[in-house]
PDB file of C-alpha atoms in Angstrom:
ATOM      1  CA  MET A   7       0.000   0.000   0.000  1.00 89.00           C
ATOM      2  CA  LEU A   8       1.252   3.446  -0.936  1.00 94.00           C
ATOM      3  CA  ARG A   9       0.049   6.793   0.360  1.00 95.00           C
ATOM      4  CA  TYR A  10      -1.284   9.424  -2.008  1.00 97.00           C
ATOM      5  CA  LEU A  11      -2.440  12.977  -1.500  1.00 97.00           C
ATOM      6  CA  ILE A  12      -5.369  13.759  -3.781  1.00 98.00           C
ATOM      7  CA  THR A  13      -6.981  17.165  -4.295  1.00 98.00           C
ATOM      8  CA  LEU A  14     -10.460  17.342  -5.781  1.00 98.00           C
ATOM      9  CA  GLN A  15     -12.865  20.042  -6.841  1.00 98.00           C
ATOM     10  CA  ALA A  16     -16.268  20.099  -8.497  1.00 98.00           C
ATOM     11  CA  PRO A  17     -19.457  22.140  -8.477  1.00 98.00           C
ATOM     12  CA  ASP A  18     -21.007  21.231  -5.127  1.00 97.00           C
ATOM     13  CA  ARG A  19     -23.937  18.837  -5.151  1.00 96.00           C
ATOM     14  CA  LYS A  20     -25.628  16.315  -2.919  1.00 96.00           C
ATOM     15  CA  GLY A  21     -24.031  12.837  -2.832  1.00 96.00           C
ATOM     16  CA  LEU A  22     -20.587  13.870  -4.066  1.00 97.00           C
ATOM     17  CA  VAL A  23     -18.714  12.666  -0.958  1.00 97.00           C
ATOM     18  CA  GLU A  24     -20.528   9.335  -1.183  1.00 97.00           C
ATOM     19  CA  GLN A  25     -19.451   8.925  -4.835  1.00 97.00           C
ATOM     20  CA  ILE A  26     -15.833   9.639  -3.929  1.00 98.00           C
ATOM     21  CA  ALA A  27     -15.900   7.318  -0.896  1.00 98.00           C
ATOM     22  CA  HIS A  28     -17.447   4.560  -3.013  1.00 97.00           C
ATOM     23  CA  ALA A  29     -14.682   4.855  -5.634  1.00 98.00           C
ATOM     24  CA  VAL A  30     -11.978   4.755  -2.943  1.00 98.00           C
ATOM     25  CA  SER A  31     -13.516   1.721  -1.263  1.00 97.00           C
ATOM     26  CA  ARG A  32     -14.166  -0.140  -4.527  1.00 97.00           C
ATOM     27  CA  HIS A  33     -10.462   0.150  -5.415  1.00 97.00           C
ATOM     28  CA  GLY A  34      -9.144  -1.089  -2.047  1.00 97.00           C
ATOM     29  CA  GLY A  35      -8.266   2.345  -0.742  1.00 97.00           C
ATOM     30  CA  ASN A  36      -8.143   3.388   2.898  1.00 97.00           C
ATOM     31  CA  TRP A  37      -9.262   6.979   3.648  1.00 97.00           C
ATOM     32  CA  LEU A  38      -6.711   8.218   6.232  1.00 95.00           C
ATOM     33  CA  ASP A  39      -7.129  11.973   6.494  1.00 95.00           C
ATOM     34  CA  SER A  40      -9.149  14.680   4.768  1.00 96.00           C
ATOM     35  CA  GLU A  41     -10.389  18.231   4.615  1.00 95.00           C
ATOM     36  CA  LEU A  42     -13.666  18.781   2.759  1.00 96.00           C
ATOM     37  CA  ARG A  43     -15.164  22.224   2.169  1.00 95.00           C
ATOM     38  CA  HIS A  44     -17.955  23.958   0.321  1.00 94.00           C
ATOM     39  CA  ILE A  45     -16.627  27.330  -0.801  1.00 94.00           C
ATOM     40  CA  ASP A  46     -18.752  29.666  -2.901  1.00 95.00           C
ATOM     41  CA  GLY A  47     -20.642  26.836  -4.619  1.00 96.00           C
ATOM     42  CA  VAL A  48     -17.575  24.671  -5.178  1.00 97.00           C
ATOM     43  CA  PHE A  49     -16.747  21.430  -3.354  1.00 98.00           C
ATOM     44  CA  ALA A  50     -13.029  21.248  -2.536  1.00 97.00           C
ATOM     45  CA  ALA A  51     -11.267  18.325  -0.890  1.00 98.00           C
ATOM     46  CA  ILE A  52      -7.827  17.174   0.135  1.00 97.00           C
ATOM     47  CA  LEU A  53      -7.563  13.451   0.827  1.00 97.00           C
ATOM     48  CA  LEU A  54      -4.739  11.307   2.152  1.00 96.00           C
ATOM     49  CA  LEU A  55      -5.346   7.752   0.990  1.00 97.00           C
ATOM     50  CA  GLU A  56      -3.569   4.436   1.224  1.00 96.00           C
ATOM     51  CA  VAL A  57      -4.093   2.569  -2.022  1.00 96.00           C
ATOM     52  CA  PRO A  58      -2.612  -0.684  -3.349  1.00 95.00           C
ATOM     53  CA  SER A  59      -0.038   0.461  -5.919  1.00 91.00           C
ATOM     54  CA  LEU A  60      -1.557  -1.721  -8.640  1.00 96.00           C
ATOM     55  CA  ARG A  61      -5.011  -0.145  -8.121  1.00 96.00           C
ATOM     56  CA  MET A  62      -4.093   3.557  -8.095  1.00 96.00           C
ATOM     57  CA  ASP A  63      -4.513   4.067 -11.844  1.00 96.00           C
ATOM     58  CA  GLU A  64      -7.960   2.433 -11.675  1.00 97.00           C
ATOM     59  CA  LEU A  65      -8.951   4.671  -8.761  1.00 97.00           C
ATOM     60  CA  ILE A  66      -7.878   7.810 -10.628  1.00 97.00           C
ATOM     61  CA  GLU A  67      -9.892   6.711 -13.675  1.00 97.00           C
ATOM     62  CA  ALA A  68     -12.952   6.094 -11.478  1.00 97.00           C
ATOM     63  CA  LEU A  69     -12.636   9.519  -9.842  1.00 98.00           C
ATOM     64  CA  GLU A  70     -12.216  11.191 -13.237  1.00 97.00           C
ATOM     65  CA  CYS A  71     -15.530   9.609 -14.318  1.00 97.00           C
ATOM     66  CA  ILE A  72     -17.402  11.546 -11.609  1.00 97.00           C
ATOM     67  CA  ASP A  73     -19.232  14.368 -13.406  1.00 96.00           C
ATOM     68  CA  SER A  74     -17.297  17.699 -13.438  1.00 97.00           C
ATOM     69  CA  LEU A  75     -14.688  16.482 -10.924  1.00 97.00           C
ATOM     70  CA  SER A  76     -11.109  17.658 -11.446  1.00 97.00           C
ATOM     71  CA  LEU A  77      -8.186  16.262  -9.477  1.00 97.00           C
ATOM     72  CA  THR A  78      -4.471  16.187  -8.867  1.00 98.00           C
ATOM     73  CA  TYR A  79      -2.509  13.577  -6.964  1.00 97.00           C
ATOM     74  CA  SER A  80       0.988  12.697  -5.814  1.00 96.00           C
ATOM     75  CA  LYS A  81       2.663   9.976  -3.810  1.00 95.00           C
ATOM     76  CA  THR A  82       3.625  11.120  -0.316  1.00 94.00           C
ATOM     77  CA  SER A  83       6.544  10.427   1.952  1.00 84.00           C
ATOM     78  CA  VAL A  84       6.786  10.609   5.713  1.00 74.00           C
ATOM     79  CA  ALA A  85       8.092  14.003   6.843  1.00 69.00           C
ATOM     80  CA  LEU A  86      10.158  14.751   9.924  1.00 71.00           C
ATOM     81  CA  LYS A  87       7.956  15.442  12.919  1.00 82.00           C
ATOM     82  CA  PRO A  88       8.231  18.839  14.618  1.00 87.00           C
ATOM     83  CA  ILE A  89       9.217  18.945  18.286  1.00 91.00           C
ATOM     84  CA  LYS A  90       6.079  20.933  19.155  1.00 93.00           C
ATOM     85  CA  ARG A  91       2.759  21.669  17.467  1.00 94.00           C
ATOM     86  CA  LEU A  92       0.711  24.788  18.167  1.00 95.00           C
ATOM     87  CA  SER A  93      -2.655  26.068  16.988  1.00 97.00           C
ATOM     88  CA  TYR A  94      -3.876  29.656  17.001  1.00 98.00           C
ATOM     89  CA  ASN A  95      -7.028  31.556  16.151  1.00 98.00           C
ATOM     90  CA  LEU A  96      -6.197  34.877  14.562  1.00 98.00           C
ATOM     91  CA  VAL A  97      -8.621  37.744  13.909  1.00 97.00           C
ATOM     92  CA  ALA A  98      -7.746  41.045  12.211  1.00 97.00           C
ATOM     93  CA  TYR A  99      -9.345  43.679  10.041  1.00 97.00           C
ATOM     94  CA  ASP A 100      -9.436  42.279   6.525  1.00 97.00           C
ATOM     95  CA  ARG A 101      -7.024  43.844   4.059  1.00 96.00           C
ATOM     96  CA  PRO A 102      -5.255  42.832   0.850  1.00 96.00           C
ATOM     97  CA  GLY A 103      -1.956  41.050   1.481  1.00 96.00           C
ATOM     98  CA  LEU A 104      -2.767  39.915   5.012  1.00 98.00           C
ATOM     99  CA  VAL A 105      -2.177  36.204   4.314  1.00 98.00           C
ATOM    100  CA  LEU A 106       1.142  37.094   2.688  1.00 98.00           C
ATOM    101  CA  ASP A 107       2.134  39.176   5.719  1.00 98.00           C
ATOM    102  CA  ILE A 108       1.186  36.373   8.123  1.00 98.00           C
ATOM    103  CA  SER A 109       2.978  33.676   6.128  1.00 98.00           C
ATOM    104  CA  ASN A 110       6.083  35.859   5.730  1.00 98.00           C
ATOM    105  CA  LYS A 111       6.302  36.367   9.508  1.00 98.00           C
ATOM    106  CA  ILE A 112       5.874  32.647  10.208  1.00 98.00           C
ATOM    107  CA  ASN A 113       8.362  31.575   7.516  1.00 97.00           C
ATOM    108  CA  ALA A 114      10.984  34.114   8.667  1.00 97.00           C
ATOM    109  CA  ILE A 115      11.092  32.338  12.027  1.00 96.00           C
ATOM    110  CA  GLY A 116      11.465  28.950  10.342  1.00 95.00           C
ATOM    111  CA  ILE A 117       8.080  27.573  11.374  1.00 96.00           C
ATOM    112  CA  ASN A 118       6.110  25.264   9.091  1.00 94.00           C
ATOM    113  CA  ILE A 119       2.427  26.040   8.490  1.00 96.00           C
ATOM    114  CA  GLU A 120       0.750  22.628   8.749  1.00 94.00           C
ATOM    115  CA  GLN A 121      -2.868  23.780   8.577  1.00 95.00           C
ATOM    116  CA  PHE A 122      -4.457  27.076   7.570  1.00 96.00           C
ATOM    117  CA  SER A 123      -8.187  27.680   7.471  1.00 95.00           C
ATOM    118  CA  SER A 124      -9.587  31.163   6.942  1.00 96.00           C
ATOM    119  CA  GLN A 125     -12.916  32.960   6.599  1.00 95.00           C
ATOM    120  CA  TYR A 126     -14.069  36.434   5.632  1.00 95.00           C
ATOM    121  CA  GLU A 127     -16.914  37.963   7.617  1.00 94.00           C
ATOM    122  CA  THR A 128     -18.268  41.294   8.731  1.00 93.00           C
ATOM    123  CA  ALA A 129     -18.522  42.281  12.367  1.00 87.00           C
ATOM    124  CA  GLY A 130     -22.214  42.329  13.259  1.00 85.00           C
ATOM    125  CA  HIS A 131     -22.160  45.438  15.419  1.00 88.00           C
ATOM    126  CA  THR A 132     -19.908  47.592  13.182  1.00 90.00           C
ATOM    127  CA  GLY A 133     -19.994  46.065   9.707  1.00 91.00           C
ATOM    128  CA  ILE A 134     -16.185  46.086   9.575  1.00 94.00           C
ATOM    129  CA  ALA A 135     -14.664  43.400   7.330  1.00 96.00           C
ATOM    130  CA  LEU A 136     -12.845  40.798   9.416  1.00 97.00           C
ATOM    131  CA  PHE A 137     -10.346  38.101   8.523  1.00 98.00           C
ATOM    132  CA  ARG A 138     -10.408  34.985  10.723  1.00 97.00           C
ATOM    133  CA  ALA A 139      -7.910  32.144  10.527  1.00 98.00           C
ATOM    134  CA  THR A 140      -7.113  28.987  12.404  1.00 97.00           C
ATOM    135  CA  ILE A 141      -3.455  28.152  11.964  1.00 98.00           C
ATOM    136  CA  GLY A 142      -1.703  24.895  12.875  1.00 96.00           C
ATOM    137  CA  LEU A 143       2.076  25.164  13.156  1.00 96.00           C
ATOM    138  CA  GLY A 144       5.014  22.793  13.552  1.00 95.00           C
ATOM    139  CA  LEU A 145       7.942  24.174  15.553  1.00 94.00           C
ATOM    140  CA  THR A 146      11.495  22.855  15.349  1.00 91.00           C
ATOM    141  CA  ASP A 147      12.755  24.936  18.298  1.00 92.00           C
ATOM    142  CA  LEU A 148      10.879  25.820  21.506  1.00 92.00           C
ATOM    143  CA  ALA A 149      12.126  29.442  21.344  1.00 93.00           C
ATOM    144  CA  GLN A 150      10.100  29.923  18.150  1.00 95.00           C
ATOM    145  CA  GLU A 151       6.831  30.243  20.083  1.00 94.00           C
ATOM    146  CA  ASP A 152       7.713  33.562  21.735  1.00 95.00           C
ATOM    147  CA  GLN A 153       9.189  34.869  18.468  1.00 97.00           C
ATOM    148  CA  LEU A 154       5.994  33.919  16.635  1.00 97.00           C
ATOM    149  CA  VAL A 155       3.662  35.765  18.987  1.00 96.00           C
ATOM    150  CA  GLU A 156       5.814  38.892  18.981  1.00 97.00           C
ATOM    151  CA  SER A 157       6.165  38.825  15.192  1.00 97.00           C
ATOM    152  CA  LEU A 158       2.444  38.383  14.503  1.00 97.00           C
ATOM    153  CA  TYR A 159       1.424  41.133  16.909  1.00 97.00           C
ATOM    154  CA  ALA A 160       3.780  43.439  14.994  1.00 97.00           C
ATOM    155  CA  LEU A 161       1.333  43.222  12.060  1.00 97.00           C
ATOM    156  CA  GLY A 162      -0.986  45.734  13.725  1.00 96.00           C
ATOM    157  CA  ASP A 163      -3.007  46.795  16.735  1.00 96.00           C
ATOM    158  CA  ASP A 164      -6.144  45.235  15.253  1.00 96.00           C
ATOM    159  CA  LEU A 165      -4.774  41.686  15.447  1.00 97.00           C
ATOM    160  CA  VAL A 166      -6.068  39.284  18.094  1.00 97.00           C
ATOM    161  CA  LEU A 167      -4.225  35.993  18.592  1.00 97.00           C
ATOM    162  CA  ASP A 168      -5.565  33.174  20.784  1.00 97.00           C
ATOM    163  CA  ARG A 169      -3.595  29.983  21.385  1.00 96.00           C
ATOM    164  CA  LEU A 170      -5.737  26.868  21.178  1.00 95.00           C
ATOM    165  CA  SER A 171      -5.059  23.858  23.364  1.00 81.00           C
ATOM    166  CA  ARG A 172      -3.871  20.901  21.378  1.00 60.00           C
TER     167      ARG A 172
END
């Protein structure tokens, strides 16, 4: 069995996850990890699957037969594990370039972004556009945590950062 990371997208519709799960199961695959989202009328998914190497081509063909589904895939390898994992909720006024600013600060410290989920919303009481993100990070040095917090707060007075227990 080999591990594959598969990304999928299609116009969202009822029963799509079932079709994908059926194809994976029918071809001997094991669904290990996933993120599934509906974003602006589009279904988007990232799947980590274990699939018998001789069945992977058949699985890809089956997935490609699902109406309007597009996909990419690659074989994975086991990465080095970080010495510490952290998760944060971040809220700031929305502005162009904010994700770039956040990722630049995190990368400059040498921290790997392992998960990033964001939403745009407006504050109910003021109507101000807000950016919300949940960020999962892998640290290679314990000193990086203090550097991270200081660096992110330097992005502006409007930023709120809450560490999540993990």
